[in-house]
Amino acid sequence: MLIKTQIGLRSSEVTDEAVWLERRDSLRVIGGILAMGVVGHSHAGAVDQAGSVAGQNGPADLSERLTPLRDVANYNNYYEFSFYKTPPSELARAMQIEPWVLEVSGLVENPLTLSIDDLLRLFPPEEQIRRLRCVEGWSAVVPWLGFPLFQLLKKASPLSFGKFVKFTSVMQPETMPNQRDQKMLPWPYVEGLRLDEAMHPLAMLSVGMYGKRLLNQNGAPIRLVIPWKYGFKSIKAIVKIEVTDKPPLTSWNEVAPKDYGFYANVNPAVPHPRWSQATERPLGSSFYSPRRKTELFNGYAEEVTHLYSGMDLRQFF
Ligand code: MTE
């Protein structure tokens, strides 16, 4: 299946030139920054003089306004650090992200234990511009650097009775204050997908954004990006990926099952019990600007609807 780089993005919201220029500069250094030079960047050559990404995209979907890096980097949900948006950018500096080991285990033929450098060597990251829609009603358009999750899962070779994938974040109470002091969420943070969702080409493991390594507050050194689901599914700082035969108990679903479903597919027609999901505020825009209309599956309906055929979309939240 061919997945367009900027799939689901519209030309009505035009990419900010300054952002692209900044990006072109950072793309030049990416080989050096990502994994100490071990990684190529398969899209680096595809960024043309006008700053747009050529390649698999049809010209019509070249452009949506990227969210400025400063907004993506300073307005975060990272509950291990804080239940507020601005503290994680400062607090996450203390995180230890080197060395880092990612374990792929459970119902697989070939369990894996990989460093970030191993991952970068095996799966050279590519830039994928994707929408992120938080369940709270804000959104962003982020140029992630990453690789499709299915590549890693294929290498581990799931057994035939493996049906789900469980993702676990790092446990680092010495740097993550809420893991010491807050019991509101069970730690470590856990997320999950059905195996077929995890094998979808839009499901990505990200190691960078805006042409550079991921910032700690955005999930360094490796996070999930599932663009058709609410942002809480896109788990940060992953240390373990397990194939299971039963749906994993995920953090938000465990503490508030009526508020945060296992599927959590973006759906403007299904309100959260306490607020509407019909619209969203793009990060960087004023609270007084008109809100953007939220789209079914966050604009990726064409690509993912088949995963849910025969299921009642309303059960997804
Ligand atoms: N992953 C972990 N480990 N801890 C978290 O608190 N928050 C989630 C998700 N991944 C979270 C997490 C939520 S609610 C959202 S909306 C996104 O991360 C936000 O990602 P961002 O801060 O990079 O925009």
Short mmCIF file of C-alpha atoms and ligand atoms in Angstrom, two decimals:
data_model
loop_
_atom_site.label_atom_id
_atom_site.label_comp_id
_atom_site.label_asym_id
_atom_site.label_seq_id
_atom_site.Cartn_x
_atom_site.Cartn_y
_atom_site.Cartn_z
CA MET A 1 0.00 0.00 0.00
CA LEU A 2 1.37 3.38 -0.96
CA ILE A 3 1.22 5.88 1.87
CA LYS A 4 1.73 9.47 0.85
CA THR A 5 4.17 11.41 2.93
CA GLN A 6 1.67 14.14 3.73
CA ILE A 7 -1.35 11.97 3.51
CA GLY A 8 -4.60 13.56 4.54
CA LEU A 9 -3.16 17.05 4.58
CA ARG A 10 -4.71 19.84 2.58
CA SER A 11 -3.34 22.65 0.51
CA SER A 12 -5.67 25.14 2.20
CA GLU A 13 -3.30 25.53 5.11
CA VAL A 14 -0.03 26.57 3.59
CA THR A 15 3.31 25.64 5.03
CA ASP A 16 5.06 28.50 6.70
CA GLU A 17 8.18 29.38 4.72
CA ALA A 18 10.30 30.18 7.75
CA VAL A 19 9.53 26.77 9.17
CA TRP A 20 10.60 25.06 5.98
CA LEU A 21 13.77 27.08 5.80
CA GLU A 22 14.57 26.15 9.37
CA ARG A 23 13.80 22.57 8.45
CA ARG A 24 16.06 22.56 5.42
CA ASP A 25 18.93 23.68 7.58
CA SER A 26 18.23 21.04 10.13
CA LEU A 27 17.85 18.35 7.49
CA ARG A 28 21.36 19.11 6.35
CA VAL A 29 22.72 18.17 9.74
CA ILE A 30 20.46 15.27 10.41
CA GLY A 31 22.94 12.64 9.34
CA GLY A 32 25.28 13.93 12.00
CA ILE A 33 22.73 14.41 14.71
CA LEU A 34 20.70 11.27 14.39
CA ALA A 35 22.69 8.38 15.73
CA MET A 36 26.07 9.96 15.44
CA GLY A 37 26.16 9.76 11.68
CA VAL A 38 24.97 6.20 11.21
CA VAL A 39 21.74 7.23 9.58
CA GLY A 40 21.00 8.44 6.14
CA HIS A 41 17.93 10.50 5.57
CA SER A 42 16.01 9.27 2.64
CA HIS A 43 13.99 12.44 2.30
CA ALA A 44 16.81 14.90 2.68
CA GLY A 45 17.32 15.04 -1.05
CA ALA A 46 13.62 15.41 -1.62
CA VAL A 47 13.35 18.81 0.00
CA ASP A 48 13.53 21.17 -2.94
CA GLN A 49 14.53 24.82 -3.17
CA ALA A 50 11.00 25.97 -2.49
CA GLY A 51 11.06 23.97 0.66
CA SER A 52 8.34 21.53 -0.27
CA VAL A 53 8.61 17.81 -0.10
CA ALA A 54 8.59 16.08 -3.44
CA GLY A 55 8.28 12.40 -4.05
CA GLN A 56 5.23 10.32 -3.35
CA ASN A 57 2.87 13.25 -2.87
CA GLY A 58 0.42 14.48 -5.38
CA PRO A 59 0.87 18.24 -5.72
CA ALA A 60 -2.49 18.93 -4.10
CA ASP A 61 -1.52 17.57 -0.72
CA LEU A 62 1.84 19.18 -0.37
CA SER A 63 0.96 21.64 2.23
CA GLU A 64 -0.62 22.19 5.55
CA ARG A 65 0.73 24.65 8.01
CA LEU A 66 3.30 22.91 10.15
CA THR A 67 2.93 23.71 13.80
CA PRO A 68 5.90 25.84 14.83
CA LEU A 69 8.49 23.77 16.68
CA ARG A 70 8.31 26.11 19.68
CA ASP A 71 4.65 25.17 20.23
CA VAL A 72 5.20 21.42 19.84
CA ALA A 73 8.18 21.65 22.18
CA ASN A 74 6.57 23.71 24.93
CA TYR A 75 3.00 22.47 25.18
CA ASN A 76 3.18 18.82 26.15
CA ASN A 77 1.27 16.03 27.74
CA TYR A 78 3.84 14.02 29.67
CA TYR A 79 2.22 12.94 32.89
CA GLU A 80 5.32 11.27 34.30
CA PHE A 81 6.61 14.84 34.69
CA SER A 82 3.53 16.98 35.24
CA PHE A 83 -0.22 17.22 34.72
CA TYR A 84 0.34 20.72 33.27
CA LYS A 85 1.49 21.55 29.75
CA THR A 86 4.54 23.74 30.17
CA PRO A 87 6.62 22.06 32.91
CA PRO A 88 7.61 18.93 30.92
CA SER A 89 9.91 20.88 28.57
CA GLU A 90 11.99 21.94 31.55
CA LEU A 91 11.61 18.88 33.78
CA ALA A 92 12.32 16.34 31.04
CA ARG A 93 15.86 17.67 30.64
CA ALA A 94 16.81 15.44 33.58
CA MET A 95 15.73 12.26 31.78
CA GLN A 96 18.37 9.64 31.07
CA ILE A 97 18.01 8.55 27.45
CA GLU A 98 21.43 7.03 26.88
CA PRO A 99 22.01 4.14 26.87
CA TRP A 100 18.51 3.01 25.86
CA VAL A 101 17.37 -0.51 25.15
CA LEU A 102 14.16 -1.43 23.34
CA GLU A 103 12.92 -4.96 23.90
CA VAL A 104 10.56 -6.66 21.44
CA SER A 105 9.17 -9.80 23.02
CA GLY A 106 6.05 -11.78 23.86
CA LEU A 107 4.44 -13.95 21.19
CA VAL A 108 7.19 -13.60 18.61
CA GLU A 109 9.51 -16.10 16.94
CA ASN A 110 12.47 -13.80 17.13
CA PRO A 111 12.68 -11.67 20.29
CA LEU A 112 14.85 -8.58 19.89
CA THR A 113 16.89 -6.35 22.16
CA LEU A 114 18.03 -3.27 20.31
CA SER A 115 19.81 -0.03 21.08
CA ILE A 116 18.66 3.17 19.38
CA ASP A 117 21.70 2.97 17.09
CA ASP A 118 20.73 -0.59 16.13
CA LEU A 119 17.23 0.62 15.29
CA LEU A 120 18.52 3.51 13.21
CA ARG A 121 20.86 1.23 11.31
CA LEU A 122 18.13 -1.35 10.64
CA PHE A 123 15.35 1.12 9.85
CA PRO A 124 16.67 4.44 8.51
CA PRO A 125 14.18 7.12 9.49
CA GLU A 126 12.17 9.05 6.95
CA GLU A 127 10.22 12.23 7.39
CA GLN A 128 6.48 11.81 7.69
CA ILE A 129 4.29 14.86 8.24
CA ARG A 130 1.31 13.84 10.33
CA ARG A 131 -1.54 15.38 12.24
CA LEU A 132 -1.68 14.85 15.98
CA ARG A 133 -5.09 15.31 17.65
CA CYS A 134 -5.17 15.29 21.43
CA VAL A 135 -8.32 14.02 23.13
CA GLU A 136 -8.40 17.34 25.03
CA GLY A 137 -9.22 19.25 21.82
CA TRP A 138 -5.90 20.66 20.60
CA SER A 139 -3.96 19.54 17.54
CA ALA A 140 -0.66 19.90 15.71
CA VAL A 141 0.93 19.08 12.36
CA VAL A 142 4.36 17.62 13.01
CA PRO A 143 7.17 16.56 10.66
CA TRP A 144 8.20 13.35 12.42
CA LEU A 145 11.26 11.29 11.57
CA GLY A 146 10.69 7.63 11.95
CA PHE A 147 9.98 4.27 10.42
CA PRO A 148 6.87 2.11 10.14
CA LEU A 149 6.27 -0.03 13.20
CA PHE A 150 5.51 -3.03 10.97
CA GLN A 151 9.15 -3.18 9.91
CA LEU A 152 10.24 -3.86 13.47
CA LEU A 153 7.34 -6.24 14.16
CA LYS A 154 8.09 -8.20 10.99
CA LYS A 155 11.67 -8.62 12.10
CA ALA A 156 10.45 -10.05 15.40
CA SER A 157 7.98 -12.24 13.49
CA PRO A 158 4.74 -12.40 15.52
CA LEU A 159 3.33 -15.89 16.13
CA SER A 160 -0.03 -16.72 14.57
CA PHE A 161 -1.90 -16.44 17.89
CA GLY A 162 -0.45 -12.98 18.58
CA LYS A 163 -3.37 -10.55 18.22
CA PHE A 164 -2.39 -7.39 20.11
CA VAL A 165 0.67 -5.28 20.81
CA LYS A 166 1.47 -3.80 24.21
CA PHE A 167 3.80 -0.80 24.52
CA THR A 168 5.47 0.17 27.80
CA SER A 169 7.16 3.48 28.64
CA VAL A 170 10.26 3.83 30.71
CA MET A 171 10.11 3.69 34.50
CA GLN A 172 12.52 6.37 35.70
CA PRO A 173 11.29 7.63 39.09
CA GLU A 174 14.62 9.30 39.79
CA THR A 175 13.97 11.78 36.96
CA MET A 176 10.15 11.59 36.61
CA PRO A 177 8.57 13.26 39.64
CA ASN A 178 5.03 11.94 39.16
CA GLN A 179 6.24 8.34 39.13
CA ARG A 180 7.37 8.99 42.70
CA ASP A 181 4.58 11.22 43.96
CA GLN A 182 1.41 10.69 41.92
CA LYS A 183 -0.83 7.65 41.89
CA MET A 184 -3.39 9.10 39.47
CA LEU A 185 -2.03 6.95 36.64
CA PRO A 186 -0.50 3.50 37.08
CA TRP A 187 3.18 3.62 36.15
CA PRO A 188 4.77 2.84 33.82
CA TYR A 189 2.51 4.32 31.13
CA VAL A 190 1.17 1.53 28.92
CA GLU A 191 -0.59 1.62 25.56
CA GLY A 192 -1.84 -0.99 23.13
CA LEU A 193 -3.06 -1.67 19.62
CA ARG A 194 -4.58 -4.58 17.78
CA LEU A 195 -1.83 -6.32 15.82
CA ASP A 196 -3.42 -5.39 12.47
CA GLU A 197 -3.55 -1.73 13.54
CA ALA A 198 0.11 -1.93 14.56
CA MET A 199 0.98 -3.41 11.14
CA HIS A 200 -0.70 -0.52 9.28
CA PRO A 201 1.85 1.55 7.36
CA LEU A 202 0.68 4.75 9.06
CA ALA A 203 1.65 3.41 12.50
CA MET A 204 5.10 4.83 13.08
CA LEU A 205 7.92 4.66 15.57
CA SER A 206 9.43 8.12 15.71
CA VAL A 207 12.98 9.00 16.71
CA GLY A 208 13.01 12.63 15.59
CA MET A 209 11.05 15.66 14.53
CA TYR A 210 11.73 18.87 12.59
CA GLY A 211 14.86 17.26 11.18
CA LYS A 212 16.45 16.55 14.55
CA ARG A 213 16.39 14.00 17.31
CA LEU A 214 13.24 13.92 19.41
CA LEU A 215 13.24 16.30 22.33
CA ASN A 216 12.88 14.61 25.69
CA GLN A 217 9.50 16.22 26.31
CA ASN A 218 8.22 14.85 22.99
CA GLY A 219 9.13 11.26 23.76
CA ALA A 220 12.85 10.77 23.23
CA PRO A 221 14.47 8.56 22.33
CA ILE A 222 11.61 6.64 20.67
CA ARG A 223 7.84 7.05 20.65
CA LEU A 224 4.80 5.85 18.82
CA VAL A 225 2.88 8.05 16.37
CA ILE A 226 -0.62 6.76 15.54
CA PRO A 227 -2.09 9.69 13.63
CA TRP A 228 -5.67 8.42 13.30
CA LYS A 229 -6.08 7.95 17.06
CA TYR A 230 -6.21 10.42 19.93
CA GLY A 231 -2.76 11.47 21.06
CA PHE A 232 -2.71 9.45 24.28
CA LYS A 233 -2.22 6.30 22.17
CA SER A 234 1.08 7.74 20.88
CA ILE A 235 3.13 6.57 23.84
CA LYS A 236 6.48 8.21 24.55
CA ALA A 237 9.86 6.84 25.68
CA ILE A 238 9.13 3.21 24.82
CA VAL A 239 11.26 0.47 26.39
CA LYS A 240 9.19 -2.59 25.60
CA ILE A 241 6.95 -3.80 22.77
CA GLU A 242 5.19 -7.12 23.41
CA VAL A 243 2.96 -9.16 21.16
CA THR A 244 0.08 -10.59 23.22
CA ASP A 245 -2.98 -12.74 22.64
CA LYS A 246 -5.28 -10.55 24.78
CA PRO A 247 -5.93 -6.79 24.70
CA PRO A 248 -3.41 -5.17 27.03
CA LEU A 249 -4.73 -3.10 29.91
CA THR A 250 -3.74 0.42 28.91
CA SER A 251 -3.11 3.21 31.40
CA TRP A 252 -5.92 5.65 30.63
CA ASN A 253 -8.38 2.89 29.86
CA GLU A 254 -7.58 1.32 33.24
CA VAL A 255 -8.20 4.50 35.26
CA ALA A 256 -11.15 5.93 33.28
CA PRO A 257 -12.58 3.37 30.83
CA LYS A 258 -15.63 5.51 29.94
CA ASP A 259 -13.48 8.54 29.16
CA TYR A 260 -10.60 6.84 27.34
CA GLY A 261 -11.42 3.81 25.22
CA PHE A 262 -8.96 1.21 23.99
CA TYR A 263 -9.55 2.17 20.35
CA ALA A 264 -9.66 5.95 20.80
CA ASN A 265 -10.04 6.57 17.08
CA VAL A 266 -10.54 10.26 16.35
CA ASN A 267 -14.23 10.77 15.69
CA PRO A 268 -15.88 14.21 15.74
CA ALA A 269 -19.31 12.58 16.10
CA VAL A 270 -18.52 10.87 19.39
CA PRO A 271 -18.16 13.38 22.22
CA HIS A 272 -16.00 12.74 25.23
CA PRO A 273 -18.36 12.38 28.23
CA ARG A 274 -17.41 15.91 29.31
CA TRP A 275 -16.76 17.82 26.04
CA SER A 276 -17.42 17.81 22.30
CA GLN A 277 -14.85 16.38 19.90
CA ALA A 278 -16.30 18.21 16.88
CA THR A 279 -13.55 20.85 16.69
CA GLU A 280 -9.96 21.43 17.75
CA ARG A 281 -7.56 24.30 18.42
CA PRO A 282 -4.38 24.04 16.32
CA LEU A 283 -1.39 24.63 18.61
CA GLY A 284 0.05 28.07 18.01
CA SER A 285 -3.33 29.60 17.20
CA SER A 286 -5.11 31.93 19.55
CA PHE A 287 -7.84 30.70 21.87
CA TYR A 288 -10.07 33.28 20.13
CA SER A 289 -9.42 32.09 16.54
CA PRO A 290 -12.02 29.93 14.88
CA ARG A 291 -11.44 26.28 15.71
CA ARG A 292 -10.62 23.70 13.06
CA LYS A 293 -13.22 21.04 12.30
CA THR A 294 -12.02 17.65 13.51
CA GLU A 295 -12.13 14.93 10.86
CA LEU A 296 -13.07 11.28 11.17
CA PHE A 297 -9.91 9.29 11.86
CA ASN A 298 -8.16 12.66 12.02
CA GLY A 299 -8.23 12.93 8.21
CA TYR A 300 -6.86 9.42 7.60
CA ALA A 301 -10.24 7.73 6.99
CA GLU A 302 -9.36 6.66 3.45
CA GLU A 303 -6.35 4.76 4.73
CA VAL A 304 -7.69 3.16 7.90
CA THR A 305 -11.48 2.70 7.69
CA HIS A 306 -11.05 -0.87 6.40
CA LEU A 307 -9.47 -1.84 9.73
CA TYR A 308 -12.86 -1.36 11.38
CA SER A 309 -15.28 -2.75 8.79
CA GLY A 310 -18.37 -4.22 10.39
CA MET A 311 -17.70 -2.45 13.68
CA ASP A 312 -19.83 0.29 15.14
CA LEU A 313 -17.69 3.41 14.99
CA ARG A 314 -19.46 4.77 18.06
CA GLN A 315 -17.96 2.11 20.28
CA PHE A 316 -14.51 3.44 19.62
CA PHE A 317 -14.43 5.82 22.45
N1 MTE B 1 3.40 8.96 26.69
C1 MTE B 1 3.79 8.89 27.96
N2 MTE B 1 4.73 7.99 28.32
N3 MTE B 1 3.28 9.69 28.93
C2 MTE B 1 2.29 10.60 28.65
O1 MTE B 1 1.83 11.31 29.54
N4 MTE B 1 0.86 11.57 26.92
C3 MTE B 1 0.12 11.25 25.69
C4 MTE B 1 1.08 10.89 24.55
N5 MTE B 1 2.12 9.99 25.00
C5 MTE B 1 1.85 10.70 27.30
C6 MTE B 1 2.46 9.87 26.32
C7 MTE B 1 -0.76 12.31 25.26
S1 MTE B 1 -2.17 12.52 26.21
C8 MTE B 1 -0.54 13.06 24.16
S2 MTE B 1 -1.71 14.15 23.57
C9 MTE B 1 0.73 12.98 23.43
O2 MTE B 1 1.65 12.08 24.04
C10 MTE B 1 1.34 14.36 23.36
O3 MTE B 1 2.54 14.33 22.66
P1 MTE B 1 3.42 15.66 22.58
O4 MTE B 1 3.61 16.17 23.97
O5 MTE B 1 4.68 15.28 21.92
O6 MTE B 1 2.61 16.64 21.75
#
